[in-house]
mmCIF file of C-alpha atoms and ligand atoms in Angstrom:
data_model
loop_
_atom_site.group_PDB
_atom_site.id
_atom_site.type_symbol
_atom_site.label_atom_id
_atom_site.label_comp_id
_atom_site.label_asym_id
_atom_site.label_seq_id
_atom_site.Cartn_x
_atom_site.Cartn_y
_atom_site.Cartn_z
ATOM 1 C CA MET H 1 34.239 151.339 18.789
ATOM 2 C CA ASN H 2 36.146 153.045 21.603
ATOM 3 C CA SER H 3 38.911 154.231 19.284
ATOM 4 C CA ASP H 4 36.583 155.641 16.613
ATOM 5 C CA PRO H 5 36.885 159.470 16.758
ATOM 6 C CA GLU H 6 33.279 159.886 15.633
ATOM 7 C CA VAL H 7 31.914 157.600 18.368
ATOM 8 C CA MET H 8 34.161 159.297 20.942
ATOM 9 C CA ARG H 9 33.584 162.841 19.716
ATOM 10 C CA TYR H 10 31.828 163.961 22.905
ATOM 11 C CA PHE H 11 34.289 162.363 25.309
ATOM 12 C CA PRO H 12 37.553 163.973 26.386
ATOM 13 C CA GLN H 13 39.533 161.258 24.594
ATOM 14 C CA ALA H 14 39.201 158.096 22.558
ATOM 15 C CA LEU H 15 40.548 154.825 23.986
ATOM 16 C CA ASP H 16 43.312 152.693 22.541
ATOM 17 C CA ARG H 17 43.082 148.893 22.610
ATOM 18 C CA VAL H 18 44.661 148.558 26.075
ATOM 19 C CA GLN H 19 42.443 151.264 27.595
ATOM 20 C CA SER H 20 39.396 149.732 25.949
ATOM 21 C CA GLY H 21 40.282 146.310 27.343
ATOM 22 C CA LEU H 22 40.668 147.759 30.842
ATOM 23 C CA PHE H 23 37.312 149.495 30.503
ATOM 24 C CA ALA H 24 35.704 146.188 29.469
ATOM 25 C CA ASP H 25 37.339 144.462 32.477
ATOM 26 C CA LEU H 26 35.921 147.131 34.820
ATOM 27 C CA ILE H 27 32.470 146.694 33.294
ATOM 28 C CA GLN H 28 32.721 142.916 33.786
ATOM 29 C CA ILE H 29 33.825 143.272 37.423
ATOM 30 C CA GLY H 30 30.936 145.677 38.035
ATOM 31 C CA LEU H 31 28.468 143.217 36.536
ATOM 32 C CA GLU H 32 29.758 140.465 38.821
ATOM 33 C CA GLU H 33 29.445 142.677 41.917
ATOM 34 C CA LYS H 34 26.073 144.300 41.259
ATOM 35 C CA GLU H 35 22.729 143.500 39.721
ATOM 36 C CA HIS H 36 23.188 146.139 37.066
ATOM 37 C CA GLY H 37 25.855 147.589 34.837
ATOM 38 C CA LEU H 38 26.672 148.313 31.214
ATOM 39 C CA TRP H 39 25.234 145.487 29.157
ATOM 40 C CA ALA H 40 26.599 144.350 25.823
ATOM 41 C CA VAL H 41 24.183 144.968 22.946
ATOM 42 C CA GLU H 42 24.117 142.185 20.384
ATOM 43 C CA LEU H 43 22.230 142.071 17.124
ATOM 44 C CA ARG H 44 19.597 139.421 16.783
ATOM 45 C CA ASN H 45 20.968 137.015 14.220
ATOM 46 C CA ASP H 46 19.222 137.537 10.917
ATOM 47 C CA GLY H 47 21.726 135.267 9.168
ATOM 48 C CA SER H 48 23.768 138.112 7.679
ATOM 49 C CA LEU H 49 26.205 138.421 10.579
ATOM 50 C CA PRO H 50 28.054 136.021 12.874
ATOM 51 C CA PRO H 51 26.002 134.880 15.885
ATOM 52 C CA ALA H 52 26.010 137.214 18.903
ATOM 53 C CA HIS H 53 27.389 140.162 16.945
ATOM 54 C CA PHE H 54 28.486 142.836 19.449
ATOM 55 C CA ILE H 55 27.431 146.364 18.473
ATOM 56 C CA GLY H 56 27.979 148.340 21.680
ATOM 57 C CA PHE H 57 26.698 148.780 25.193
ATOM 58 C CA VAL H 58 23.676 150.227 26.974
ATOM 59 C CA GLY H 59 23.173 150.083 30.702
ATOM 60 C CA LEU H 60 22.989 151.539 34.173
ATOM 61 C CA SER H 61 25.820 152.965 36.217
ATOM 62 C CA GLU H 62 26.455 155.277 39.128
ATOM 63 C CA PRO H 63 28.485 158.457 38.715
ATOM 64 C CA THR H 64 31.518 158.373 40.987
ATOM 65 C CA TRP H 65 31.750 162.168 41.292
ATOM 66 C CA ASP H 66 29.727 164.722 43.248
ATOM 67 C CA ALA H 67 26.961 166.854 41.743
ATOM 68 C CA PRO H 68 23.664 168.249 43.049
ATOM 69 C CA PHE H 69 21.881 165.166 41.625
ATOM 70 C CA THR H 70 24.269 162.464 42.936
ATOM 71 C CA PRO H 71 24.154 159.749 44.157
ATOM 72 C CA CYS H 72 21.953 158.525 41.336
ATOM 73 C CA ILE H 73 21.533 155.788 38.738
ATOM 74 C CA GLU H 74 22.404 156.835 35.204
ATOM 75 C CA ILE H 75 21.514 155.220 31.894
ATOM 76 C CA GLY H 76 24.104 155.456 29.141
ATOM 77 C CA TRP H 77 24.847 154.078 25.680
ATOM 78 C CA ARG H 78 27.541 153.699 23.055
ATOM 79 C CA LEU H 79 27.167 151.941 19.705
ATOM 80 C CA SER H 80 29.595 151.315 16.867
ATOM 81 C CA ARG H 81 29.122 153.934 14.169
ATOM 82 C CA SER H 82 27.737 151.535 11.563
ATOM 83 C CA PHE H 83 24.809 150.697 13.857
ATOM 84 C CA TRP H 84 23.560 154.239 14.401
ATOM 85 C CA GLY H 85 20.332 155.408 12.795
ATOM 86 C CA ARG H 86 18.443 152.134 13.226
ATOM 87 C CA GLY H 87 16.789 152.586 16.605
ATOM 88 C CA PHE H 88 19.003 150.062 18.386
ATOM 89 C CA ALA H 89 20.098 152.397 21.215
ATOM 90 C CA THR H 90 16.509 153.351 22.032
ATOM 91 C CA GLU H 91 15.322 149.734 21.773
ATOM 92 C CA ALA H 92 18.049 148.509 24.132
ATOM 93 C CA ALA H 93 17.527 151.441 26.508
ATOM 94 C CA LYS H 94 13.833 150.575 26.837
ATOM 95 C CA HIS H 95 14.778 147.096 28.053
ATOM 96 C CA VAL H 96 17.285 148.589 30.482
ATOM 97 C CA LEU H 97 14.654 150.976 31.891
ATOM 98 C CA ASP H 98 12.156 148.110 32.215
ATOM 99 C CA PHE H 99 14.799 146.240 34.211
ATOM 100 C CA GLY H 100 15.619 149.304 36.297
ATOM 101 C CA PHE H 101 12.049 150.067 37.243
ATOM 102 C CA GLN H 102 10.516 146.570 37.378
ATOM 103 C CA VAL H 103 13.377 144.457 38.751
ATOM 104 C CA LEU H 104 15.577 146.926 40.634
ATOM 105 C CA LYS H 105 12.504 148.954 41.709
ATOM 106 C CA LEU H 106 14.299 152.247 41.097
ATOM 107 C CA ASN H 107 12.330 155.440 41.664
ATOM 108 C CA GLU H 108 14.158 157.426 39.031
ATOM 109 C CA VAL H 109 16.819 157.081 36.318
ATOM 110 C CA LEU H 110 18.934 160.004 35.115
ATOM 111 C CA SER H 111 20.973 160.568 31.986
ATOM 112 C CA PHE H 112 23.290 163.366 30.955
ATOM 113 C CA THR H 113 25.464 164.354 28.073
ATOM 114 C CA SER H 114 27.355 167.275 26.591
ATOM 115 C CA LEU H 115 25.021 169.914 25.159
ATOM 116 C CA LEU H 116 26.722 169.257 21.826
ATOM 117 C CA ASN H 117 25.671 165.591 21.760
ATOM 118 C CA ALA H 118 22.326 165.954 19.971
ATOM 119 C CA ARG H 119 22.075 162.233 19.107
ATOM 120 C CA SER H 120 22.345 161.214 22.739
ATOM 121 C CA MET H 121 19.800 163.830 23.825
ATOM 122 C CA ALA H 122 17.468 162.558 21.087
ATOM 123 C CA VAL H 123 17.650 159.053 22.602
ATOM 124 C CA MET H 124 16.746 160.514 26.020
ATOM 125 C CA GLU H 125 13.788 162.335 24.519
ATOM 126 C CA ARG H 126 12.583 159.260 22.577
ATOM 127 C CA LEU H 127 12.551 157.433 25.926
ATOM 128 C CA GLY H 128 10.312 160.127 27.407
ATOM 129 C CA MET H 129 13.021 161.530 29.665
ATOM 130 C CA THR H 130 12.677 165.222 30.426
ATOM 131 C CA ARG H 131 15.171 168.031 30.873
ATOM 132 C CA ASP H 132 14.888 171.108 33.057
ATOM 133 C CA ILE H 133 17.520 173.497 31.703
ATOM 134 C CA ARG H 134 17.941 174.876 35.239
ATOM 135 C CA GLU H 135 19.648 171.530 35.975
ATOM 136 C CA ASP H 136 22.222 171.875 33.188
ATOM 137 C CA PHE H 137 25.658 171.561 34.780
ATOM 138 C CA ASP H 138 29.391 171.718 34.197
ATOM 139 C CA HIS H 139 30.756 168.175 34.257
ATOM 140 C CA PRO H 140 33.273 168.091 37.121
ATOM 141 C CA LYS H 141 35.611 165.786 35.192
ATOM 142 C CA VAL H 142 35.842 168.076 32.145
ATOM 143 C CA GLU H 143 37.909 171.274 32.048
ATOM 144 C CA THR H 144 35.645 174.336 32.215
ATOM 145 C CA ASN H 145 37.218 175.797 29.075
ATOM 146 C CA ASN H 146 36.466 172.600 27.127
ATOM 147 C CA GLU H 147 33.454 172.902 24.798
ATOM 148 C CA LEU H 148 32.234 169.522 26.149
ATOM 149 C CA CYS H 149 31.989 170.763 29.743
ATOM 150 C CA ARG H 150 28.383 171.988 29.798
ATOM 151 C CA HIS H 151 25.940 169.083 30.183
ATOM 152 C CA ALA H 152 22.196 168.580 29.985
ATOM 153 C CA LEU H 153 20.529 166.459 32.673
ATOM 154 C CA TYR H 154 17.486 164.331 31.850
ATOM 155 C CA ARG H 155 15.287 162.377 34.255
ATOM 156 C CA ILE H 156 12.506 159.807 34.150
ATOM 157 C CA GLY H 157 10.582 158.432 37.129
ATOM 158 C CA ASP H 158 9.040 155.017 37.687
ATOM 159 C CA LYS H 159 5.451 156.274 37.436
ATOM 160 C CA LYS H 160 5.961 158.065 34.146
ATOM 161 C CA TRP H 161 7.728 155.001 32.732
ATOM 162 C CA ALA H 162 4.931 152.688 33.869
ATOM 163 C CA ASN H 163 2.253 154.975 32.420
ATOM 164 C CA SER H 164 3.946 155.361 29.060
ATOM 165 C CA ASN H 165 4.958 151.725 28.463
HETATM 166 C C1 COA U 1 24.137 158.140 21.210
HETATM 167 C C2 COA U 1 23.941 157.019 20.180
HETATM 168 C C3 COA U 1 23.870 155.674 20.898
HETATM 169 C C4 COA U 1 22.633 157.317 19.443
HETATM 170 O O1 COA U 1 22.506 156.462 18.349
HETATM 171 P P1 COA U 1 21.291 156.676 17.312
HETATM 172 O O2 COA U 1 21.464 155.704 16.240
HETATM 173 O O3 COA U 1 21.200 158.124 16.985
HETATM 174 O O4 COA U 1 20.006 156.336 18.197
HETATM 175 P P2 COA U 1 19.010 155.115 18.019
HETATM 176 O O5 COA U 1 19.761 153.841 18.006
HETATM 177 O O6 COA U 1 17.962 155.288 19.037
HETATM 178 O O7 COA U 1 18.430 155.346 16.561
HETATM 179 C C5 COA U 1 17.596 156.439 16.269
HETATM 180 C C6 COA U 1 17.629 156.695 14.786
HETATM 181 O O8 COA U 1 17.279 155.499 14.104
HETATM 182 C C7 COA U 1 16.108 155.751 13.289
HETATM 183 N N1 COA U 1 15.348 154.499 13.241
HETATM 184 C C8 COA U 1 15.341 153.651 12.191
HETATM 185 N N2 COA U 1 14.595 152.591 12.482
HETATM 186 C C9 COA U 1 14.103 152.775 13.721
HETATM 187 C C10 COA U 1 13.238 152.028 14.535
HETATM 188 N N3 COA U 1 12.740 150.855 14.136
HETATM 189 N N4 COA U 1 12.950 152.504 15.763
HETATM 190 C C11 COA U 1 13.447 153.675 16.189
HETATM 191 N N5 COA U 1 14.278 154.446 15.427
HETATM 192 C C12 COA U 1 14.590 153.982 14.201
HETATM 193 C C13 COA U 1 15.447 156.921 13.945
HETATM 194 O O9 COA U 1 14.622 157.618 13.039
HETATM 195 C C14 COA U 1 16.653 157.745 14.336
HETATM 196 O O10 COA U 1 17.184 158.321 13.180
HETATM 197 P P3 COA U 1 17.803 159.819 13.137
HETATM 198 O O11 COA U 1 19.001 159.783 13.993
HETATM 199 O O12 COA U 1 18.090 160.014 11.699
HETATM 200 O O13 COA U 1 16.751 160.700 13.707
HETATM 201 C C15 COA U 1 25.109 157.001 19.173
HETATM 202 O O14 COA U 1 25.143 158.233 18.484
HETATM 203 C C16 COA U 1 26.457 156.782 19.846
HETATM 204 O O15 COA U 1 26.828 155.653 20.165
HETATM 205 N N6 COA U 1 27.214 157.875 20.062
HETATM 206 C C17 COA U 1 28.528 157.787 20.623
HETATM 207 C C18 COA U 1 28.517 157.498 22.093
HETATM 208 C C19 COA U 1 27.832 158.593 22.874
HETATM 209 O O16 COA U 1 27.969 159.768 22.582
HETATM 210 N N7 COA U 1 27.106 158.151 23.912
HETATM 211 C C20 COA U 1 26.389 159.045 24.766
HETATM 212 C C21 COA U 1 27.274 159.609 25.776
HETATM 213 S S1 COA U 1 26.368 160.483 27.015
#
């Protein structure tokens, strides 16, 4: 998944096997230290795939860089290409937001992505997250001359989530 150029199209670079393994280790350490993190998404077994078939991750994290909206809790997602177009990211994200608002008692969850990443923005909109284009920003970890630099910021608050779900 992390080495697939299509999956990684809106990131500065794809990951090789070693980098991907390190990323997975960091996710695991984070999950052991905190109540939240990037959760593995597994397909329910309908008999056509091996049990506990991993298709990607969806979860909560905290940006480690400074922006007008940090510190904050962010929801993010990444699925293997063959599992796009079936609603799995949105379905998993709904469970993550339920957890964030009901268990962690968060007031608000943010999400952001490159303006070019229409699929990711569509997930945010399906979740009921809203964007104020005045909050669009240049990602501080991406070169300003890189077409991926400009990002959209989406937000959803606990009350809106509770009223719509
Ligand atoms: C972002 C990403 C997770 C979105 O995946 P996705 O498949 O477009 O989103 P969903 O899983 O919510 O699926 C929605 C699609 O499934 C369809 N669908 C089919 N059955 C569905 C169902 N039961 N419920 C909801 N949607 C369903 C929807 O109509 C929609 O189709 P469309 O894309 O043709 O409009 C995926 O593109 C990805 O992993 N990208 C690479 C990583 C990335 O960029 N992450 C974001 C970084 S900020």
